[in-house]
CSV table of C-alpha atoms in Angstrom, one decimal:
chain,number,residue,atom,x,y,z
A,618,MET,CA,-20.0,28.1,23.9
A,619,GLU,CA,-20.1,24.9,21.8
A,620,LEU,CA,-20.3,27.1,18.6
A,621,VAL,CA,-16.7,28.6,19.1
A,622,GLY,CA,-14.4,27.4,16.4
A,623,LYS,CA,-16.9,25.8,14.2
A,624,ASP,CA,-17.9,26.7,11.0
A,625,VAL,CA,-21.2,28.4,10.7
A,626,GLU,CA,-23.5,30.5,7.8
A,627,ALA,CA,-25.2,33.8,8.6
A,628,CYS,CA,-29.0,33.3,8.4
A,629,GLY,CA,-32.2,35.1,9.2
A,630,LEU,CA,-30.4,38.8,9.8
A,631,VAL,CA,-32.9,41.4,9.4
A,632,GLY,CA,-30.6,44.3,10.0
A,633,ARG,CA,-27.2,43.0,8.1
A,634,PRO,CA,-29.3,41.5,5.3
A,635,ASP,CA,-26.0,41.3,3.3
A,636,LEU,CA,-24.6,38.7,5.7
A,637,ASN,CA,-27.2,36.1,5.2
A,638,GLY,CA,-25.4,33.2,3.6
A,639,GLN,CA,-22.1,34.6,4.3
A,640,SER,CA,-20.0,31.7,5.8
A,641,GLY,CA,-17.3,31.9,8.6
A,642,THR,CA,-15.5,30.9,11.8
A,643,VAL,CA,-17.2,31.5,15.1
A,644,LEU,CA,-14.2,33.2,16.9
A,645,ASN,CA,-15.7,33.9,20.7
A,646,PHE,CA,-18.5,34.3,22.8
A,647,ASP,CA,-19.4,37.1,24.1
A,648,GLN,CA,-21.3,36.2,27.4
A,649,ASP,CA,-22.2,40.3,28.0
A,650,THR,CA,-24.1,40.8,24.6
A,651,GLY,CA,-24.9,36.9,23.8
A,652,ARG,CA,-23.4,36.9,20.5
A,653,CYS,CA,-20.6,35.3,18.8
A,654,ALA,CA,-17.6,37.3,16.8
A,655,VAL,CA,-17.6,35.9,13.2
A,656,ARG,CA,-14.7,35.9,10.9
A,657,PHE,CA,-15.9,35.4,7.5
A,658,ARG,CA,-14.4,33.3,4.8
A,659,ASP,CA,-14.8,36.9,1.9
A,660,SER,CA,-12.1,38.6,3.4
A,661,SER,CA,-14.0,41.8,2.0
A,662,VAL,CA,-16.6,41.1,4.3
A,663,GLN,CA,-15.7,43.0,8.4
A,664,PRO,CA,-16.4,40.4,11.0
A,665,ALA,CA,-19.6,40.9,12.7
A,666,LYS,CA,-20.9,39.9,16.0
A,667,ILE,CA,-23.9,37.9,15.4
A,668,LYS,CA,-27.0,35.9,17.9
A,669,PRO,CA,-26.5,32.3,18.1
A,670,SER,CA,-29.9,32.2,16.4
A,671,ASN,CA,-28.5,33.7,13.7
A,672,LEU,CA,-26.1,31.2,12.9
A,673,ARG,CA,-26.3,27.7,11.8
A,674,LEU,CA,-23.4,24.8,11.7
A,675,ARG,CA,-22.4,23.9,8.2
A,676,GLU,CA,-21.6,20.6,7.4
A,677,ALA,CA,-18.4,19.4,6.9
A,678,ALA,CA,-17.8,18.6,3.3
A,679,THR,CA,-16.9,14.5,2.3
A,680,PRO,CA,-13.9,14.7,0.0
A,681,PRO,CA,-15.1,12.8,-2.8
A,682,ALA,CA,-13.7,9.2,-3.0
A,683,LEU,CA,-10.4,8.3,-4.5
A,684,SER,CA,-10.6,6.8,-8.1
A,685,PHE,CA,-8.8,3.3,-8.4
A,686,GLN,CA,-5.7,4.8,-10.4
A,687,GLU,CA,-5.4,7.8,-7.6
A,688,ALA,CA,-5.6,5.2,-4.8
A,689,LEU,CA,-3.3,2.9,-6.3
A,690,LYS,CA,-0.5,6.2,-6.6
A,691,GLU,CA,-1.9,7.5,-2.9
A,692,ASN,CA,-1.2,3.8,-0.9
A,693,HIS,CA,2.4,3.5,-3.0
A,694,ARG,CA,3.1,6.9,-1.9
A,695,LEU,CA,2.7,5.9,1.6
A,696,SER,CA,3.7,2.5,0.9
A,697,LYS,CA,6.9,3.9,0.3
A,698,SER,CA,7.4,5.5,4.1
A,699,ALA,CA,5.8,2.7,5.9
A,700,SER,CA,7.0,2.3,9.2
A,701,SER,CA,6.1,0.8,13.0
A,702,CYS,CA,4.4,4.5,13.4
A,703,ASN,CA,3.0,4.9,9.6
A,704,PRO,CA,0.8,1.5,9.2
A,705,ILE,CA,-1.1,1.7,6.0
A,706,ALA,CA,-4.1,0.9,5.1
A,707,ILE,CA,-6.6,0.1,2.3
A,708,GLU,CA,-9.6,1.6,2.9
A,709,PRO,CA,-12.8,-1.1,3.2
A,710,ASP,CA,-14.8,1.4,0.9
A,711,SER,CA,-12.4,1.9,-2.2
A,712,GLU,CA,-12.3,0.7,-5.2
A,713,LEU,CA,-9.1,-0.4,-4.9
A,714,PHE,CA,-9.9,-2.4,-1.8
A,715,ASN,CA,-13.3,-3.8,-3.8
A,716,CYS,CA,-10.9,-5.2,-7.0
A,717,LEU,CA,-8.4,-7.0,-4.5
A,718,SER,CA,-11.0,-8.6,-2.5
A,719,GLU,CA,-12.5,-10.5,-5.8
A,720,GLN,CA,-10.3,-13.4,-6.2
A,721,LYS,CA,-11.0,-13.3,-10.1
A,722,ASN,CA,-8.8,-10.4,-9.8
A,723,VAL,CA,-5.7,-11.4,-7.7
A,724,ALA,CA,-2.7,-14.1,-8.6
A,725,LEU,CA,-2.0,-15.2,-5.3
A,726,LEU,CA,1.9,-16.4,-4.6
A,727,VAL,CA,2.8,-17.9,-0.8
A,728,ALA,CA,6.2,-17.8,1.1
A,729,GLY,CA,8.6,-20.1,-0.9
A,730,GLU,CA,7.2,-19.6,-4.3
A,731,PHE,CA,7.3,-17.6,-7.3
A,732,ARG,CA,5.2,-16.8,-10.6
A,733,LYS,CA,4.7,-14.5,-13.6
A,734,SER,CA,1.8,-12.7,-13.9
A,735,ASN,CA,-1.6,-13.9,-15.7
A,736,ALA,CA,-3.1,-11.6,-18.1
A,737,GLU,CA,-6.4,-12.6,-16.7
A,738,LYS,CA,-5.6,-11.4,-13.2
A,739,ALA,CA,-5.2,-7.4,-12.3
A,740,PHE,CA,-2.6,-8.0,-9.4
A,741,LEU,CA,-0.2,-10.3,-8.4
A,742,ALA,CA,0.0,-10.5,-4.7
A,743,THR,CA,1.7,-12.4,-1.7
A,744,VAL,CA,0.3,-11.9,2.0
A,745,ASN,CA,2.2,-12.1,5.9
A,746,VAL,CA,5.6,-10.2,4.9
A,747,ARG,CA,7.0,-10.6,8.2
A,748,SER,CA,10.8,-11.7,8.3
A,749,CYS,CA,10.4,-12.6,4.6
A,750,VAL,CA,11.4,-10.5,1.6
A,751,ALA,CA,9.0,-10.1,-1.4
A,752,MET,CA,10.1,-9.2,-4.6
A,753,PHE,CA,8.2,-8.0,-7.8
A,754,VAL,CA,9.1,-7.2,-10.9
A,755,TRP,CA,7.8,-5.3,-13.5
A,756,ALA,CA,8.4,-3.9,-17.4
A,757,PRO,CA,5.4,-1.9,-18.8
A,758,ALA,CA,3.9,-2.7,-23.0
A,759,GLN,CA,6.4,-1.9,-24.9
A,760,ASN,CA,5.7,-1.2,-29.0
A,761,GLY,CA,7.7,-2.6,-31.5
A,762,ILE,CA,7.0,-5.4,-34.2
A,763,LYS,CA,4.5,-6.6,-32.3
A,764,LEU,CA,3.1,-5.0,-29.2
A,765,LEU,CA,4.7,-6.8,-25.8
A,766,PRO,CA,2.1,-6.2,-22.8
A,767,PRO,CA,3.0,-5.1,-19.4
A,768,VAL,CA,4.4,-8.2,-17.3
A,769,GLY,CA,5.5,-8.6,-14.0
A,770,VAL,CA,7.0,-11.7,-11.8
A,771,GLY,CA,6.5,-11.8,-8.1
A,772,CYS,CA,8.8,-13.9,-5.4
A,773,HIS,CA,8.4,-14.7,-1.6
A,774,VAL,CA,11.3,-15.7,0.4
A,775,GLY,CA,10.6,-16.8,3.7
A,776,SER,CA,12.9,-16.4,6.7
A,777,ASP,CA,12.8,-20.6,7.3
A,778,GLN,CA,15.9,-22.1,7.0
A,779,GLY,CA,14.1,-24.6,5.1
A,780,MET,CA,12.4,-22.6,2.3
A,781,ASN,CA,16.0,-20.7,1.9
A,782,GLN,CA,17.9,-23.6,1.3
A,783,ALA,CA,15.3,-24.7,-1.2
A,784,PHE,CA,16.1,-21.3,-2.7
A,785,ARG,CA,20.2,-21.6,-2.4
A,786,GLY,CA,19.2,-24.8,-4.1
A,787,THR,CA,17.4,-24.6,-7.6
A,788,GLY,CA,14.8,-21.7,-6.3
A,789,PHE,CA,17.0,-18.6,-7.6
A,790,GLY,CA,18.2,-20.7,-10.6
A,791,LYS,CA,14.6,-21.3,-11.6
A,792,LEU,CA,13.8,-17.7,-10.3
A,793,SER,CA,16.8,-16.6,-12.8
A,794,GLU,CA,15.3,-18.5,-15.8
A,795,THR,CA,11.8,-17.4,-15.3
A,796,LEU,CA,12.5,-13.9,-15.0
A,797,ASN,CA,15.3,-14.1,-17.8
A,798,ASN,CA,11.9,-16.0,-20.2
A,799,ALA,CA,9.6,-13.4,-18.6
A,800,PHE,CA,10.9,-10.0,-19.5
A,801,LYS,CA,13.2,-11.3,-23.0
A,802,GLY,CA,13.3,-8.5,-25.6
A,803,ARG,CA,12.8,-5.7,-22.5
A,804,PRO,CA,15.5,-3.0,-22.1
A,805,ALA,CA,17.0,-3.6,-18.3
A,806,LYS,CA,16.4,0.4,-18.1
A,807,THR,CA,12.6,-0.4,-18.6
A,808,ILE,CA,12.2,-2.9,-15.7
A,809,GLN,CA,10.8,-2.1,-12.3
A,810,ALA,CA,11.9,-4.1,-9.4
A,811,HIS,CA,10.4,-3.9,-5.6
A,812,LEU,CA,12.1,-5.6,-2.3
A,813,ILE,CA,9.5,-5.6,0.5
A,814,GLY,CA,9.7,-7.0,3.8
A,815,GLY,CA,12.2,-8.0,6.8
A,816,TYR,CA,12.8,-6.0,10.1
A,817,LYS,CA,15.7,-3.4,10.8
A,818,SER,CA,16.8,-5.5,13.8
A,819,GLU,CA,17.5,-8.6,11.8
A,820,HIS,CA,21.6,-9.4,11.9
A,821,VAL,CA,23.1,-6.6,9.7
A,822,GLN,CA,25.0,-9.5,7.6
A,823,ALA,CA,21.5,-11.8,7.4
A,824,LYS,CA,20.2,-8.7,5.6
A,825,ASN,CA,22.9,-7.0,3.5
A,826,MET,CA,23.0,-10.8,1.9
A,827,MET,CA,19.7,-11.2,1.1
A,828,LYS,CA,19.3,-8.0,-0.7
A,829,LYS,CA,22.8,-8.9,-2.9
A,830,ILE,CA,21.3,-12.4,-3.5
A,831,PHE,CA,18.2,-10.3,-5.2
A,832,ILE,CA,20.1,-8.0,-6.7
A,833,ASP,CA,22.8,-10.6,-8.1
A,834,VAL,CA,19.7,-12.9,-9.8
A,835,LEU,CA,18.1,-9.5,-11.5
A,836,SER,CA,21.6,-8.6,-13.1
A,837,GLU,CA,22.3,-12.5,-14.1
A,838,ALA,CA,18.8,-12.8,-15.7
A,839,LEU,CA,18.0,-8.9,-16.6
A,840,GLY,CA,21.3,-7.4,-17.2
A,841,GLU,CA,22.8,-4.1,-15.5
A,842,GLY,CA,20.6,-1.0,-15.2
A,843,VAL,CA,17.3,-2.4,-13.8
A,844,ASN,CA,15.6,0.3,-11.6
A,845,VAL,CA,15.6,-1.6,-7.6
A,846,ASP,CA,13.3,-0.1,-5.4
A,847,THR,CA,14.4,-0.8,-1.7
A,848,SER,CA,12.5,1.9,0.6
A,849,MET,CA,10.2,-1.0,1.2
A,850,LEU,CA,12.6,-3.0,2.5
A,851,PHE,CA,13.3,-3.3,6.3
A,852,ALA,CA,10.4,-1.0,7.0
A,853,PHE,CA,9.8,-2.3,10.6
A,854,GLU,CA,11.5,-2.5,14.0
A,855,GLY,CA,11.6,-6.1,15.3
A,856,GLY,CA,13.3,-9.2,14.2
A,857,LEU,CA,13.1,-13.2,14.6
A,858,THR,CA,11.8,-13.5,18.3
A,859,PRO,CA,9.3,-15.3,19.7
A,860,ASP,CA,6.6,-12.4,19.2
A,861,VAL,CA,7.3,-12.1,15.9
A,862,GLN,CA,3.4,-13.0,15.1
A,863,ALA,CA,2.5,-10.2,16.7
A,864,ARG,CA,4.9,-7.2,15.3
A,865,GLN,CA,3.8,-5.6,12.6
A,866,ARG,CA,4.4,-6.5,9.0
A,867,PHE,CA,2.9,-6.4,5.5
A,868,SER,CA,-0.4,-8.3,5.6
A,869,LEU,CA,-0.7,-7.4,1.8
A,870,ALA,CA,1.7,-6.5,-1.0
A,871,ALA,CA,0.6,-6.5,-4.2
A,872,LEU,CA,1.6,-5.5,-8.1
A,873,ASN,CA,-0.9,-3.8,-10.1
A,874,ILE,CA,-0.1,-5.4,-13.3
A,875,GLU,CA,-1.0,-2.6,-15.9
A,876,SER,CA,0.7,0.1,-14.0
A,877,GLY,CA,3.5,-1.3,-11.8
A,878,ILE,CA,2.3,-0.2,-8.8
A,879,ILE,CA,3.0,-1.9,-5.3
A,880,VAL,CA,0.2,-1.2,-2.6
A,881,THR,CA,0.5,-2.8,0.5
A,882,HIS,CA,-1.6,-3.1,3.7
A,883,THR,CA,0.2,-3.2,7.0
A,884,LYS,CA,-1.0,-5.5,10.1
A,885,HIS,CA,-0.1,-4.0,13.5
A,886,PRO,CA,-1.2,-4.8,17.3
A,887,GLY,CA,-2.7,-1.4,17.8
A,888,VAL,CA,-4.5,-1.1,14.6
A,889,SER,CA,-7.6,-2.1,13.1
A,890,CYS,CA,-6.8,-3.6,9.6
A,891,PRO,CA,-9.8,-5.5,7.5
A,892,GLY,CA,-8.7,-8.9,5.5
A,893,PHE,CA,-9.5,-9.6,2.7
A,894,SER,CA,-12.1,-12.0,1.2
A,895,TRP,CA,-9.7,-14.5,-0.9
A,896,MET,CA,-6.7,-14.5,1.7
A,897,ILE,CA,-8.2,-17.6,4.0
A,898,PRO,CA,-5.7,-18.4,7.1
A,899,GLU,CA,-6.6,-21.6,6.9
A,900,GLU,CA,-5.6,-22.6,2.9
A,901,TYR,CA,-2.1,-20.1,3.6
A,902,ARG,CA,-1.1,-21.8,6.3
A,903,ALA,CA,-1.4,-25.0,4.4
A,904,LEU,CA,0.4,-23.9,0.8
A,905,ASN,CA,3.2,-22.5,3.4
A,906,ARG,CA,3.5,-26.4,5.1
A,907,GLN,CA,3.3,-27.7,1.4
A,908,HIS,CA,6.0,-25.3,-0.2
A,909,LEU,CA,8.4,-25.4,3.1
A,910,GLY,CA,11.7,-27.1,2.1
A,911,GLU,CA,10.2,-27.6,-1.4
A,912,ALA,CA,12.0,-26.1,-4.0
A,913,ALA,CA,10.2,-23.2,-5.5
A,914,ARG,CA,8.1,-23.5,-8.7
A,915,GLY,CA,7.4,-21.0,-11.5
A,916,ASP,CA,4.4,-20.5,-13.2
A,917,LYS,CA,5.3,-19.7,-17.0
């Protein structure tokens, strides 16, 4: 019987008009009597056997759409436990997706680059964080002699040897300078940093070295006490292998400048993940080639 297990509502009952409008669940169907056993939601109403013709299916309630702020917080909560078995998606019909889809709302940085947030952009974002490491640093608005607005700095260091050489040469020094200038006057304990990307099976020594470099840069530029979140670092299985393009990765990582919340969107061979209108693959690859082997720049 197709009604078994379904949510129903009693209707058209003449002998038991008190049950009309009561909702419940069909427990089973009695072939001999031709009636459904219904347990009602109102515990004060006794279960009853009712003909299928006196039951109508109740439509499942559509959950209310998350607000922009709710979607930010929920995505961030899930992103902190991202794994190869737990892909994260920004739903294409959400306010969060709509905001990220508008190029005017997003300042995009590519691998080999870092930059300070733009007051006119809601997000600072990067894409295709595979064996790379991305870092976002943020501080909230601060009251004082003058109001300091929230500020963020993003950095995306690729796994390519030339790109890393660029950062080891002058890039990390310039990043440290940019961080120092961006967060001048901000107590270290109010600053948050998020490290994102990389694979679990990469060489342990290399992973630890990359993590240490970032933390050292933060300490040098901002002092001790910065809150560093590494829950999204080395989240996925895999490493630098020929099939790295197919491996799961953060296809998007973005910092919301107003709240300091990180949101992500992951890519996996078995999961359908929509793209973003401002992420044009040809342009992205061209920018990557431009920055390979060059010293990273900071937009001040």
